Amino acid sequence: MGSRKKQMADAIKEAKKQVAFAKLNNCPTSPRKMRLVADLVRGEKVENALNILKFNQKEASGRLEKLLLSAIANWQAKNEDADIESAELFVKEIRVDGGSMLKRLRPAPQGRAHRIRKRSNHVTLVVGANNNTQS
């Protein structure tokens, strides 16, 4: 491996060390409802985001709180020597995508049927460390 290629690989490895993510697949909530809660914590510091999710009354907030704790644990596993408080973790990215749909039929008047779509979603949460204060 050339010296420039090795330097670039080391730089990418260090950048990836500052970021951790967690995924929640096939969550049985509609993506629209999940996005309402996800928008509340996007870009927030981790402590603030946990407080927002803990005291929010929506069902999706409980699932996102658990996902955020998982992302923090993933970051801690990557950076065993680092301290969470000094790293100033924040929610770098949170993405809610539509998942698979369960299609059901509901009886309607005059022998007809209406299709009910039970939606699910996939959530990807990325937690990053703020390097500006450590410089």
PDB file of C-alpha atoms in Angstrom:
ATOM      1  CA  MET A   1       0.000   0.000   0.000  1.00  0.00           C
ATOM      2  CA  GLY A   2       1.346   3.407  -0.947  1.00  0.00           C
ATOM      3  CA  SER A   3       2.009   6.065   1.661  1.00  0.00           C
ATOM      4  CA  ARG A   4      -0.743   8.414   0.442  1.00  0.00           C
ATOM      5  CA  LYS A   5      -3.246   5.563   0.310  1.00  0.00           C
ATOM      6  CA  LYS A   6      -2.298   4.511   3.847  1.00  0.00           C
ATOM      7  CA  GLN A   7      -2.635   8.083   5.127  1.00  0.00           C
ATOM      8  CA  MET A   8      -6.048   8.378   3.521  1.00  0.00           C
ATOM      9  CA  ALA A   9      -7.148   5.019   4.969  1.00  0.00           C
ATOM     10  CA  ASP A  10      -6.019   6.095   8.442  1.00  0.00           C
ATOM     11  CA  ALA A  11      -7.869   9.411   8.114  1.00  0.00           C
ATOM     12  CA  ILE A  12     -11.071   7.630   7.075  1.00  0.00           C
ATOM     13  CA  LYS A  13     -10.682   5.162   9.955  1.00  0.00           C
ATOM     14  CA  GLU A  14     -10.326   8.022  12.464  1.00  0.00           C
ATOM     15  CA  ALA A  15     -13.380   9.787  11.021  1.00  0.00           C
ATOM     16  CA  LYS A  16     -15.458   6.608  11.296  1.00  0.00           C
ATOM     17  CA  LYS A  17     -14.385   6.226  14.899  1.00  0.00           C
ATOM     18  CA  GLN A  18     -16.152   9.483  15.784  1.00  0.00           C
ATOM     19  CA  VAL A  19     -19.472   8.254  14.337  1.00  0.00           C
ATOM     20  CA  ALA A  20     -21.726   5.388  15.448  1.00  0.00           C
ATOM     21  CA  PHE A  21     -25.122   4.345  14.165  1.00  0.00           C
ATOM     22  CA  ALA A  22     -28.051   2.144  15.088  1.00  0.00           C
ATOM     23  CA  LYS A  23     -30.884   0.840  12.924  1.00  0.00           C
ATOM     24  CA  LEU A  24     -34.451  -0.096  13.723  1.00  0.00           C
ATOM     25  CA  ASN A  25     -36.047  -2.189  10.982  1.00  0.00           C
ATOM     26  CA  ASN A  26     -39.711  -3.067  10.434  1.00  0.00           C
ATOM     27  CA  CYS A  27     -41.063  -0.927  13.244  1.00  0.00           C
ATOM     28  CA  PRO A  28     -44.875  -1.267  13.135  1.00  0.00           C
ATOM     29  CA  THR A  29     -45.592   2.473  13.099  1.00  0.00           C
ATOM     30  CA  SER A  30     -46.363   4.578  10.071  1.00  0.00           C
ATOM     31  CA  PRO A  31     -43.366   6.564   8.806  1.00  0.00           C
ATOM     32  CA  ARG A  32     -45.323   9.801   9.044  1.00  0.00           C
ATOM     33  CA  LYS A  33     -45.909   9.367  12.779  1.00  0.00           C
ATOM     34  CA  MET A  34     -42.294   8.384  13.365  1.00  0.00           C
ATOM     35  CA  ARG A  35     -40.989  11.427  11.442  1.00  0.00           C
ATOM     36  CA  LEU A  36     -42.925  13.760  13.761  1.00  0.00           C
ATOM     37  CA  VAL A  37     -40.862  12.515  16.700  1.00  0.00           C
ATOM     38  CA  ALA A  38     -37.613  12.190  14.716  1.00  0.00           C
ATOM     39  CA  ASP A  39     -37.785  15.857  13.721  1.00  0.00           C
ATOM     40  CA  LEU A  40     -37.784  16.838  17.409  1.00  0.00           C
ATOM     41  CA  VAL A  41     -34.347  15.324  18.095  1.00  0.00           C
ATOM     42  CA  ARG A  42     -32.516  15.925  14.805  1.00  0.00           C
ATOM     43  CA  GLY A  43     -29.312  17.883  15.486  1.00  0.00           C
ATOM     44  CA  GLU A  44     -29.796  17.932  19.274  1.00  0.00           C
ATOM     45  CA  LYS A  45     -27.189  16.997  21.853  1.00  0.00           C
ATOM     46  CA  VAL A  46     -27.643  13.456  23.152  1.00  0.00           C
ATOM     47  CA  GLU A  47     -28.593  14.458  26.718  1.00  0.00           C
ATOM     48  CA  ASN A  48     -31.189  16.919  25.436  1.00  0.00           C
ATOM     49  CA  ALA A  49     -32.543  14.400  22.916  1.00  0.00           C
ATOM     50  CA  LEU A  50     -32.960  11.737  25.610  1.00  0.00           C
ATOM     51  CA  ASN A  51     -34.934  14.193  27.760  1.00  0.00           C
ATOM     52  CA  ILE A  52     -37.162  15.151  24.820  1.00  0.00           C
ATOM     53  CA  LEU A  53     -37.891  11.511  23.999  1.00  0.00           C
ATOM     54  CA  LYS A  54     -38.422  10.502  27.621  1.00  0.00           C
ATOM     55  CA  PHE A  55     -41.121  13.097  28.256  1.00  0.00           C
ATOM     56  CA  ASN A  56     -42.854  12.948  24.873  1.00  0.00           C
ATOM     57  CA  GLN A  57     -46.212  11.174  24.971  1.00  0.00           C
ATOM     58  CA  LYS A  58     -46.134   9.624  21.510  1.00  0.00           C
ATOM     59  CA  GLU A  59     -45.576   5.867  21.222  1.00  0.00           C
ATOM     60  CA  ALA A  60     -42.792   6.354  18.680  1.00  0.00           C
ATOM     61  CA  SER A  61     -40.712   8.313  21.209  1.00  0.00           C
ATOM     62  CA  GLY A  62     -40.186   5.218  23.362  1.00  0.00           C
ATOM     63  CA  ARG A  63     -38.833   3.282  20.416  1.00  0.00           C
ATOM     64  CA  LEU A  64     -36.551   6.148  19.364  1.00  0.00           C
ATOM     65  CA  GLU A  65     -35.264   6.546  22.921  1.00  0.00           C
ATOM     66  CA  LYS A  66     -34.232   2.879  22.959  1.00  0.00           C
ATOM     67  CA  LEU A  67     -32.597   3.286  19.534  1.00  0.00           C
ATOM     68  CA  LEU A  68     -30.668   6.358  20.689  1.00  0.00           C
ATOM     69  CA  LEU A  69     -29.378   4.479  23.740  1.00  0.00           C
ATOM     70  CA  SER A  70     -28.238   1.693  21.408  1.00  0.00           C
ATOM     71  CA  ALA A  71     -26.373   4.182  19.193  1.00  0.00           C
ATOM     72  CA  ILE A  72     -24.658   5.649  22.263  1.00  0.00           C
ATOM     73  CA  ALA A  73     -23.617   2.159  23.382  1.00  0.00           C
ATOM     74  CA  ASN A  74     -22.246   1.481  19.879  1.00  0.00           C
ATOM     75  CA  TRP A  75     -20.214   4.699  20.044  1.00  0.00           C
ATOM     76  CA  GLN A  76     -18.909   3.730  23.467  1.00  0.00           C
ATOM     77  CA  ALA A  77     -17.862   0.297  22.166  1.00  0.00           C
ATOM     78  CA  LYS A  78     -15.842   1.948  19.384  1.00  0.00           C
ATOM     79  CA  ASN A  79     -14.231   4.507  21.708  1.00  0.00           C
ATOM     80  CA  GLU A  80     -13.587   2.591  24.923  1.00  0.00           C
ATOM     81  CA  ASP A  81     -10.995   5.053  26.201  1.00  0.00           C
ATOM     82  CA  ALA A  82     -13.098   8.181  25.511  1.00  0.00           C
ATOM     83  CA  ASP A  83     -15.570   9.809  27.884  1.00  0.00           C
ATOM     84  CA  ILE A  84     -19.146  10.458  26.714  1.00  0.00           C
ATOM     85  CA  GLU A  85     -19.482  13.806  28.517  1.00  0.00           C
ATOM     86  CA  SER A  86     -16.267  15.227  27.099  1.00  0.00           C
ATOM     87  CA  ALA A  87     -17.053  13.985  23.575  1.00  0.00           C
ATOM     88  CA  GLU A  88     -20.273  16.072  23.361  1.00  0.00           C
ATOM     89  CA  LEU A  89     -22.260  13.534  21.341  1.00  0.00           C
ATOM     90  CA  PHE A  90     -25.099  14.802  19.169  1.00  0.00           C
ATOM     91  CA  VAL A  91     -27.680  13.314  16.801  1.00  0.00           C
ATOM     92  CA  LYS A  92     -25.891  13.822  13.507  1.00  0.00           C
ATOM     93  CA  GLU A  93     -28.501  12.221  11.264  1.00  0.00           C
ATOM     94  CA  ILE A  94     -31.841  10.515  11.721  1.00  0.00           C
ATOM     95  CA  ARG A  95     -33.610   9.020   8.720  1.00  0.00           C
ATOM     96  CA  VAL A  96     -37.061   7.430   8.621  1.00  0.00           C
ATOM     97  CA  ASP A  97     -37.829   5.320   5.542  1.00  0.00           C
ATOM     98  CA  GLY A  98     -40.954   3.383   4.671  1.00  0.00           C
ATOM     99  CA  GLY A  99     -40.869  -0.326   5.312  1.00  0.00           C
ATOM    100  CA  SER A 100     -43.026  -3.194   4.150  1.00  0.00           C
ATOM    101  CA  MET A 101     -46.806  -2.890   4.175  1.00  0.00           C
ATOM    102  CA  LEU A 102     -49.312  -5.429   5.418  1.00  0.00           C
ATOM    103  CA  LYS A 103     -52.359  -5.274   3.173  1.00  0.00           C
ATOM    104  CA  ARG A 104     -55.665  -6.137   4.798  1.00  0.00           C
ATOM    105  CA  LEU A 105     -59.291  -5.971   3.632  1.00  0.00           C
ATOM    106  CA  ARG A 106     -62.044  -4.268   5.598  1.00  0.00           C
ATOM    107  CA  PRO A 107     -65.667  -4.973   4.712  1.00  0.00           C
ATOM    108  CA  ALA A 108     -67.520  -2.010   3.234  1.00  0.00           C
ATOM    109  CA  PRO A 109     -71.217  -1.425   2.449  1.00  0.00           C
ATOM    110  CA  GLN A 110     -73.017  -3.142  -0.456  1.00  0.00           C
ATOM    111  CA  GLY A 111     -70.648  -6.102  -0.650  1.00  0.00           C
ATOM    112  CA  ARG A 112     -67.550  -4.057  -1.336  1.00  0.00           C
ATOM    113  CA  ALA A 113     -64.185  -4.127   0.452  1.00  0.00           C
ATOM    114  CA  HIS A 114     -61.678  -1.408   1.252  1.00  0.00           C
ATOM    115  CA  ARG A 115     -57.961  -2.092   1.394  1.00  0.00           C
ATOM    116  CA  ILE A 116     -56.245  -1.193   4.674  1.00  0.00           C
ATOM    117  CA  ARG A 117     -52.485  -0.627   4.472  1.00  0.00           C
ATOM    118  CA  LYS A 118     -50.704  -1.281   7.759  1.00  0.00           C
ATOM    119  CA  ARG A 119     -47.441   0.564   7.319  1.00  0.00           C
ATOM    120  CA  SER A 120     -44.067   0.004   8.927  1.00  0.00           C
ATOM    121  CA  ASN A 121     -40.804   1.922   8.816  1.00  0.00           C
ATOM    122  CA  HIS A 122     -37.023   1.696   9.058  1.00  0.00           C
ATOM    123  CA  VAL A 123     -35.142   4.208  11.218  1.00  0.00           C
ATOM    124  CA  THR A 124     -31.417   4.903  10.924  1.00  0.00           C
ATOM    125  CA  LEU A 125     -29.871   7.034  13.674  1.00  0.00           C
ATOM    126  CA  VAL A 126     -26.299   8.359  13.443  1.00  0.00           C
ATOM    127  CA  VAL A 127     -24.550   9.776  16.503  1.00  0.00           C
ATOM    128  CA  GLY A 128     -21.432  11.902  16.086  1.00  0.00           C
ATOM    129  CA  ALA A 129     -18.875  13.428  18.437  1.00  0.00           C
ATOM    130  CA  ASN A 130     -18.162  17.137  18.385  1.00  0.00           C
ATOM    131  CA  ASN A 131     -14.437  17.530  17.692  1.00  0.00           C
ATOM    132  CA  ASN A 132     -14.356  21.338  17.735  1.00  0.00           C
ATOM    133  CA  THR A 133     -14.005  21.560  21.517  1.00  0.00           C
ATOM    134  CA  GLN A 134     -11.156  19.022  21.731  1.00  0.00           C
ATOM    135  CA  SER A 135      -8.851  20.907  19.315  1.00  0.00           C
TER     136      SER A 135
END
